């Protein structure tokens, strides 16, 4: 495969650049394209009166207000009532002047938003963003003032050096244990040139887990006692799992607490992982279920395979979503919603936690082939999906077909 194409087709959000390049290339050779059954579920546009720039994170505050929060990649958080007809959004926080975002290198920006589980009481929320100057990401705590986010309240928890502009990850989510999980990328470029995926001495290529309710050892956070590498010499104690290339979205199943991750592949395979404490998910020794490189392989290392993969002849950049636990669409309950940004396809995957086996991988058809950048959950438990057309996001809800 053409090397330039390999670099281009790996990123969650570079497709605007990648599509013209790919149009001139041969189709990727690979296994037969699966004939996925179609689920009678229809994504329907919602919040159509709003003009939201690139909403790459959608969530709620868990405070009983049932508001929906859209984090625009440029650095603005909008808040609206959970009403599809709403016409105006409130600016909840604006830190655009502090955020590095370049539409031509569009993996940077405000990439993650999570509200503290006790937000209603303490007014704390957390952001992941790339900093205006230099190649650095921050995970920061903010507080509210008069009901809105207060930019002056920022307290930086983590400063993450990023060797390249791409593969910043950027998911932040509170787990059922109350700790903050942070999904990172391998630092970027292509093929993980520095071997960050297999290196426990760097945060890159890992999922981190921190305790935001403690301050220890001169840091603005604590390390959970059962983080897996707290006693490993040379390892970063924040690391919870590693061997990941570019986590493009990490979520928790509200019913089982399982941590689901989509890991964007290099040149051939996109994968879905269920993350366990201390797990090594293989990159860059493995890509999906396949060997990739021996360069940074360590003797005796054990790699956890993804629960599911798809070839680049199906799609080229996974956007992982949620195990649906809403009420509106019974056909979706218990299935894992995800999409491919490049192919504009949406699926719902069956998975059995007991046998640890996937079942059917259902297509959810949407004729516009939406370039899906994220999924979000509302406070009432429904799932929203966002695709970006041009400079603006289109928000979808899921409905049962007539
Ligand atoms: Ca992997």
Coordinates of C-alpha atoms and ligand atoms in Angstrom, one line a residue:
X1 CA 0.0 0.0 0.0
X2 CA 1.2 3.5 -0.8
X3 CA 3.0 4.9 2.2
X4 CA 1.3 8.3 2.0
X5 CA -2.0 6.7 1.9
X6 CA -1.1 4.6 4.9
X7 CA -0.3 7.7 6.9
X8 CA -3.5 9.5 5.7
X9 CA -6.1 6.8 6.2
X10 CA -5.5 6.2 9.8
X11 CA -6.8 9.2 11.5
X12 CA -10.2 9.8 12.9
X13 CA -10.5 13.2 11.4
X14 CA -8.2 13.7 8.5
X15 CA -10.6 12.4 6.0
X16 CA -11.3 15.7 4.3
X17 CA -7.7 15.5 3.2
X18 CA -7.7 11.8 2.7
X19 CA -10.6 11.3 0.4
X20 CA -9.1 13.0 -2.7
X21 CA -5.9 11.0 -2.3
X22 CA -7.7 7.7 -1.8
X23 CA -9.9 8.3 -4.8
X24 CA -6.9 7.8 -7.1
X25 CA -5.7 4.6 -5.3
X26 CA -6.6 1.0 -5.9
X27 CA -9.1 -0.5 -3.5
X28 CA -7.5 -2.2 -0.5
X29 CA -7.2 -5.9 -1.1
X30 CA -8.3 -8.1 1.7
X31 CA -10.8 -10.7 2.8
X32 CA -14.3 -10.7 1.3
X33 CA -16.5 -7.8 2.5
X34 CA -18.9 -9.2 5.1
X35 CA -22.6 -9.1 4.1
X36 CA -23.8 -7.6 7.4
X37 CA -27.5 -8.0 8.3
X38 CA -29.4 -4.7 8.4
X39 CA -31.0 -3.6 11.7
X40 CA -34.4 -1.9 11.4
X41 CA -33.1 1.2 13.0
X42 CA -32.9 4.6 11.5
X43 CA -30.6 7.5 12.5
X44 CA -32.6 10.7 12.4
X45 CA -31.2 14.2 12.4
X46 CA -32.0 16.1 15.6
X47 CA -31.1 19.5 17.1
X48 CA -31.4 20.7 13.5
X49 CA -32.0 24.4 14.6
X50 CA -28.6 24.6 16.0
X51 CA -25.4 25.4 14.2
X52 CA -22.6 23.7 16.0
X53 CA -19.1 23.7 14.8
X54 CA -17.1 20.5 15.1
X55 CA -18.7 18.8 18.1
X56 CA -16.3 16.0 18.8
X57 CA -17.5 15.3 22.3
X58 CA -21.2 15.1 23.5
X59 CA -22.2 14.4 27.0
X60 CA -24.4 15.4 30.0
X61 CA -23.7 16.7 33.4
X62 CA -25.5 14.1 35.5
X63 CA -27.0 16.9 37.6
X64 CA -30.7 16.2 36.9
X65 CA -31.0 19.1 34.4
X66 CA -31.1 16.7 31.4
X67 CA -29.0 19.3 29.5
X68 CA -26.9 18.2 26.5
X69 CA -23.3 19.5 26.2
X70 CA -21.5 19.8 22.9
X71 CA -17.8 20.3 23.0
X72 CA -16.7 22.1 19.8
X73 CA -13.2 21.1 18.8
X74 CA -12.2 24.8 18.5
X75 CA -12.6 25.1 22.3
X76 CA -16.2 26.1 23.1
X77 CA -18.7 24.1 25.1
X78 CA -22.3 24.6 24.3
X79 CA -25.2 23.6 26.6
X80 CA -28.8 23.1 25.5
X81 CA -31.9 21.6 27.1
X82 CA -32.5 18.1 25.8
X83 CA -35.1 19.3 23.3
X84 CA -34.7 18.6 19.6
X85 CA -36.4 21.8 18.7
X86 CA -34.2 24.1 20.8
X87 CA -33.1 27.1 18.8
X88 CA -30.3 28.6 20.9
X89 CA -27.4 27.2 22.7
X90 CA -25.8 28.7 25.8
X91 CA -22.0 29.1 25.8
X92 CA -21.1 27.1 28.9
X93 CA -17.3 27.6 28.5
X94 CA -15.1 29.3 26.0
X95 CA -11.4 28.6 26.0
X96 CA -10.9 28.9 22.3
X97 CA -7.9 31.3 22.8
X98 CA -6.1 28.6 24.7
X99 CA -6.7 25.7 22.3
X100 CA -4.6 24.6 19.4
X101 CA -6.8 23.7 16.5
X102 CA -5.9 23.7 12.8
X103 CA -8.5 22.6 10.4
X104 CA -5.8 21.2 8.1
X105 CA -4.3 19.0 10.9
X106 CA -7.6 18.4 12.5
X107 CA -6.8 15.8 15.2
X108 CA -6.0 18.6 17.6
X109 CA -8.3 20.8 19.6
X110 CA -10.7 20.3 22.5
X111 CA -11.2 16.6 22.3
X112 CA -12.7 15.4 25.6
X113 CA -15.2 16.6 28.2
X114 CA -16.3 14.8 31.4
X115 CA -18.4 16.0 34.3
X116 CA -17.4 14.9 37.8
X117 CA -19.8 12.2 39.1
X118 CA -20.7 14.7 41.9
X119 CA -20.9 17.7 39.6
X120 CA -24.1 18.8 41.1
X121 CA -22.4 19.3 44.4
X122 CA -18.9 20.3 43.5
X123 CA -19.3 22.0 40.1
X124 CA -16.2 20.3 38.7
X125 CA -15.7 19.2 35.1
X126 CA -12.7 18.1 33.2
X127 CA -11.3 18.7 29.7
X128 CA -8.7 17.2 27.4
X129 CA -7.3 19.7 24.9
X130 CA -4.2 20.4 22.9
X131 CA -2.6 23.6 24.0
X132 CA -2.2 26.6 21.8
X133 CA 1.6 26.8 21.9
X134 CA 3.8 23.7 21.4
X135 CA 2.8 20.1 21.0
X136 CA 1.3 19.4 24.4
X137 CA -2.1 18.2 25.7
X138 CA -3.6 19.2 29.0
X139 CA -6.1 17.3 31.1
X140 CA -7.5 20.0 33.3
X141 CA -10.1 20.5 36.0
X142 CA -12.5 23.5 35.8
X143 CA -15.2 24.7 38.1
X144 CA -18.4 26.6 37.5
X145 CA -19.2 30.1 38.6
X146 CA -22.8 31.4 38.4
X147 CA -23.8 28.2 36.6
X148 CA -21.3 28.4 33.8
X149 CA -17.8 27.1 33.4
X150 CA -15.2 29.5 34.6
X151 CA -12.0 29.6 32.4
X152 CA -10.1 31.2 35.3
X153 CA -10.7 28.1 37.5
X154 CA -8.4 25.9 35.3
X155 CA -6.2 23.5 37.3
X156 CA -3.9 21.4 35.0
X157 CA -3.7 17.8 36.1
X158 CA -1.6 16.3 33.3
X159 CA 0.6 17.9 30.8
X160 CA 1.2 15.3 28.0
X161 CA 4.0 15.9 25.5
X162 CA 3.0 15.0 22.0
X163 CA 5.9 14.4 19.6
X164 CA 3.7 14.8 16.5
X165 CA 0.4 16.6 15.8
X166 CA -1.7 13.5 15.2
X167 CA -2.9 10.6 17.4
X168 CA -3.8 12.7 20.5
X169 CA -6.6 10.3 21.6
X170 CA -8.6 12.6 23.9
X171 CA -11.4 10.6 25.5
X172 CA -11.9 11.3 29.1
X173 CA -14.6 9.4 31.0
X174 CA -15.3 8.6 34.6
X175 CA -15.5 4.9 35.3
X176 CA -18.0 3.2 37.6
X177 CA -15.2 3.2 40.2
X178 CA -15.2 7.0 40.2
X179 CA -11.8 7.4 38.7
X180 CA -11.0 9.4 35.5
X181 CA -9.9 7.3 32.5
X182 CA -7.9 9.0 29.8
X183 CA -7.5 7.4 26.3
X184 CA -4.4 8.5 24.5
X185 CA -2.7 7.9 21.2
X186 CA 0.9 6.7 20.5
X187 CA 2.2 10.2 19.9
X188 CA 1.6 10.2 16.2
X189 CA 3.4 10.1 12.8
X190 CA 2.8 6.6 11.4
X191 CA 3.8 3.1 12.5
X192 CA 4.6 4.2 16.1
X193 CA 8.3 5.2 15.3
X194 CA 9.3 5.6 18.9
X195 CA 7.6 2.4 20.1
X196 CA 5.4 4.2 22.6
X197 CA 2.7 1.6 22.5
X198 CA 4.8 -1.0 24.2
X199 CA 6.7 1.4 26.5
X200 CA 5.4 1.7 30.0
X201 CA 7.8 4.6 30.6
X202 CA 5.6 7.0 28.6
X203 CA 1.9 7.8 28.9
X204 CA 1.6 7.7 25.1
X205 CA -0.1 4.6 23.7
X206 CA -2.0 4.0 26.9
X207 CA -5.1 4.5 28.8
X208 CA -4.5 6.3 32.1
X209 CA -6.5 6.2 35.3
X210 CA -6.3 8.8 38.0
X211 CA -8.1 9.8 41.2
X212 CA -9.2 13.4 40.8
X213 CA -10.5 13.6 44.4
X214 CA -7.0 13.3 45.9
X215 CA -3.8 15.4 45.6
X216 CA -0.7 13.4 46.3
X217 CA 3.1 13.7 45.8
X218 CA 2.9 17.2 44.6
X219 CA 0.4 16.4 41.9
X220 CA -3.1 17.6 41.5
X221 CA -4.5 14.1 41.5
X222 CA -3.9 10.7 43.1
X223 CA -3.0 7.2 41.8
X224 CA -5.6 4.5 42.5
X225 CA -3.9 1.8 44.7
X226 CA -4.8 -0.9 42.3
X227 CA -3.4 0.7 39.2
X228 CA -1.4 -2.1 37.6
X229 CA 2.1 -0.7 37.3
X230 CA 2.5 1.3 40.6
X231 CA 5.3 -1.1 41.6
X232 CA 6.8 -1.7 38.2
X233 CA 10.2 0.0 38.0
X234 CA 10.4 2.6 35.2
X235 CA 6.6 2.5 34.6
X236 CA 4.3 5.4 34.8
X237 CA 1.9 4.7 37.7
X238 CA -1.0 6.4 35.9
X239 CA -1.1 3.7 33.2
X240 CA -4.1 1.4 33.4
X241 CA -3.7 -0.4 30.0
X242 CA -1.4 0.0 27.0
X243 CA -0.5 -1.1 23.5
X244 CA -2.9 1.2 21.9
X245 CA -2.4 3.3 18.8
X246 CA -5.1 6.0 18.9
X247 CA -8.0 5.5 21.2
X248 CA -10.9 7.2 19.4
X249 CA -13.3 6.9 22.1
X250 CA -13.5 5.1 25.3
X251 CA -16.9 4.5 27.0
X252 CA -18.3 2.5 29.8
X253 CA -21.3 0.2 29.5
X254 CA -23.7 1.6 32.2
X255 CA -25.1 -1.8 32.9
X256 CA -21.9 -4.0 33.2
X257 CA -19.2 -1.3 33.8
X258 CA -17.2 -2.8 30.9
X259 CA -14.7 -0.3 29.3
X260 CA -15.1 -0.3 25.5
X261 CA -12.5 1.2 23.1
X262 CA -12.2 1.7 19.4
X263 CA -8.5 1.7 18.5
X264 CA -7.8 3.3 15.1
X265 CA -5.6 1.1 12.9
X266 CA -2.6 1.8 10.7
X267 CA -3.0 0.4 7.2
X268 CA -5.2 -2.7 7.4
X269 CA -7.3 -3.3 10.5
X270 CA -9.6 -1.3 12.8
X271 CA -10.4 -2.8 16.1
X272 CA -12.7 -2.9 19.1
X273 CA -11.3 -3.7 22.5
X274 CA -12.7 -4.4 26.0
X275 CA -10.1 -3.0 28.4
X276 CA -8.9 -4.7 31.5
X277 CA -6.6 -3.6 34.3
X278 CA -3.0 -3.9 33.1
X279 CA -3.9 -5.2 29.6
X280 CA -1.5 -4.9 26.7
X281 CA -3.5 -4.5 23.5
X282 CA -0.6 -5.1 21.2
X283 CA 0.3 -2.0 19.2
X284 CA 2.7 -1.8 17.4
X285 CA 3.6 -5.4 17.6
X286 CA 0.0 -6.3 16.6
X287 CA -2.6 -4.5 14.5
X288 CA -6.0 -6.0 15.1
X289 CA -5.6 -9.8 15.2
X290 CA -2.4 -9.7 13.1
X291 CA 1.3 -9.3 13.5
X292 CA 2.5 -5.8 12.6
X293 CA 6.2 -5.2 13.7
X294 CA 8.8 -7.0 15.8
X295 CA 10.8 -3.8 16.3
X296 CA 9.6 -3.1 19.9
X297 CA 8.4 -6.6 20.8
X298 CA 9.5 -7.8 24.2
X299 CA 10.2 -11.5 25.0
X300 CA 7.3 -13.1 26.8
X301 CA 4.9 -10.3 26.2
X302 CA 1.2 -11.3 26.1
X303 CA -1.1 -9.3 23.9
X304 CA -4.9 -9.1 24.4
X305 CA -6.7 -9.5 21.1
X306 CA -9.5 -7.2 20.1
X307 CA -13.0 -8.7 20.4
X308 CA -13.7 -7.5 16.8
X309 CA -11.8 -6.2 13.9
X310 CA -12.6 -5.1 10.3
X311 CA -10.4 -4.7 7.3
X312 CA -9.7 -1.5 5.5
X313 CA -11.7 -2.7 2.6
X314 CA -14.7 -2.1 4.9
X315 CA -13.7 1.2 6.6
X316 CA -10.5 3.0 7.5
X317 CA -11.0 4.9 10.8
X318 CA -13.1 3.6 13.7
X319 CA -15.3 5.9 15.8
X320 CA -16.4 3.8 18.8
X321 CA -19.6 4.6 20.7
X322 CA -21.8 3.1 23.4
X323 CA -23.4 -0.1 24.4
X324 CA -27.0 1.1 24.0
X325 CA -28.9 1.1 27.3
X326 CA -31.7 3.6 26.3
X327 CA -35.4 3.0 26.1
X328 CA -36.5 4.4 22.7
X329 CA -35.1 1.7 20.5
X330 CA -35.5 -1.8 21.9
X331 CA -33.7 -3.4 18.9
X332 CA -30.5 -1.7 20.0
X333 CA -30.5 -2.6 23.7
X334 CA -27.3 -4.3 24.7
X335 CA -25.6 -3.8 21.3
X336 CA -22.5 -1.7 20.9
X337 CA -22.9 1.2 18.5
X338 CA -19.9 2.3 16.5
X339 CA -19.1 3.8 13.1
X340 CA -16.3 4.3 10.5
X341 CA -15.4 7.9 9.9
X342 CA -14.0 7.3 6.4
X343 CA -16.6 4.9 5.1
X344 CA -19.5 6.6 6.7
X345 CA -20.9 3.4 8.0
X346 CA -22.7 2.7 11.3
X347 CA -23.0 -0.6 13.1
X348 CA -24.4 -2.3 16.2
X349 CA -22.4 -5.2 17.4
X350 CA -23.8 -8.0 19.5
X351 CA -21.5 -9.3 22.3
X352 CA -21.9 -11.9 25.0
X353 CA -20.0 -11.0 28.1
X354 CA -20.1 -14.5 29.5
X355 CA -18.8 -16.4 26.4
X356 CA -16.7 -13.3 25.4
X357 CA -17.9 -13.8 21.9
X358 CA -19.3 -11.4 19.4
X359 CA -22.6 -12.2 17.7
X360 CA -24.0 -10.5 14.6
X361 CA -22.6 -7.2 13.4
X362 CA -25.6 -5.3 12.2
X363 CA -25.5 -2.4 9.8
X364 CA -27.5 0.7 10.5
X365 CA -28.0 2.3 7.2
X366 CA -27.9 6.1 6.6
X367 CA -27.9 7.1 3.0
X368 CA -25.6 10.2 3.4
X369 CA -22.8 7.9 4.7
X370 CA -22.1 10.3 7.6
X371 CA -18.5 10.8 8.6
X372 CA -19.2 10.1 12.3
X373 CA -16.8 11.7 14.7
X374 CA -18.4 10.8 18.0
X375 CA -21.3 9.3 20.0
X376 CA -22.7 10.7 23.2
X377 CA -25.1 9.7 25.9
X378 CA -27.8 12.0 27.2
X379 CA -28.9 12.1 30.8
X380 CA -32.0 10.1 30.0
X381 CA -29.9 7.3 28.6
X382 CA -30.3 7.8 24.8
X383 CA -27.4 7.8 22.4
X384 CA -26.6 10.7 20.0
X385 CA -24.3 10.5 17.1
X386 CA -22.4 13.3 15.4
X387 CA -21.0 13.6 11.9
X388 CA -19.2 16.5 10.5
X389 CA -20.1 17.8 7.1
X390 CA -17.9 20.8 6.1
X391 CA -17.4 22.9 9.2
X392 CA -20.5 21.9 11.1
X393 CA -21.8 19.0 13.0
X394 CA -25.0 17.1 12.2
X395 CA -26.5 15.4 15.3
X396 CA -28.5 12.2 15.0
X397 CA -30.7 10.2 17.3
X398 CA -31.6 6.6 16.8
X399 CA -35.2 5.6 16.0
X400 CA -36.9 2.3 15.3
X401 CA -37.8 1.9 11.6
X402 CA -41.5 2.2 10.8
Ligands
LIG1 CA1 -4.6 -4.0 19.4

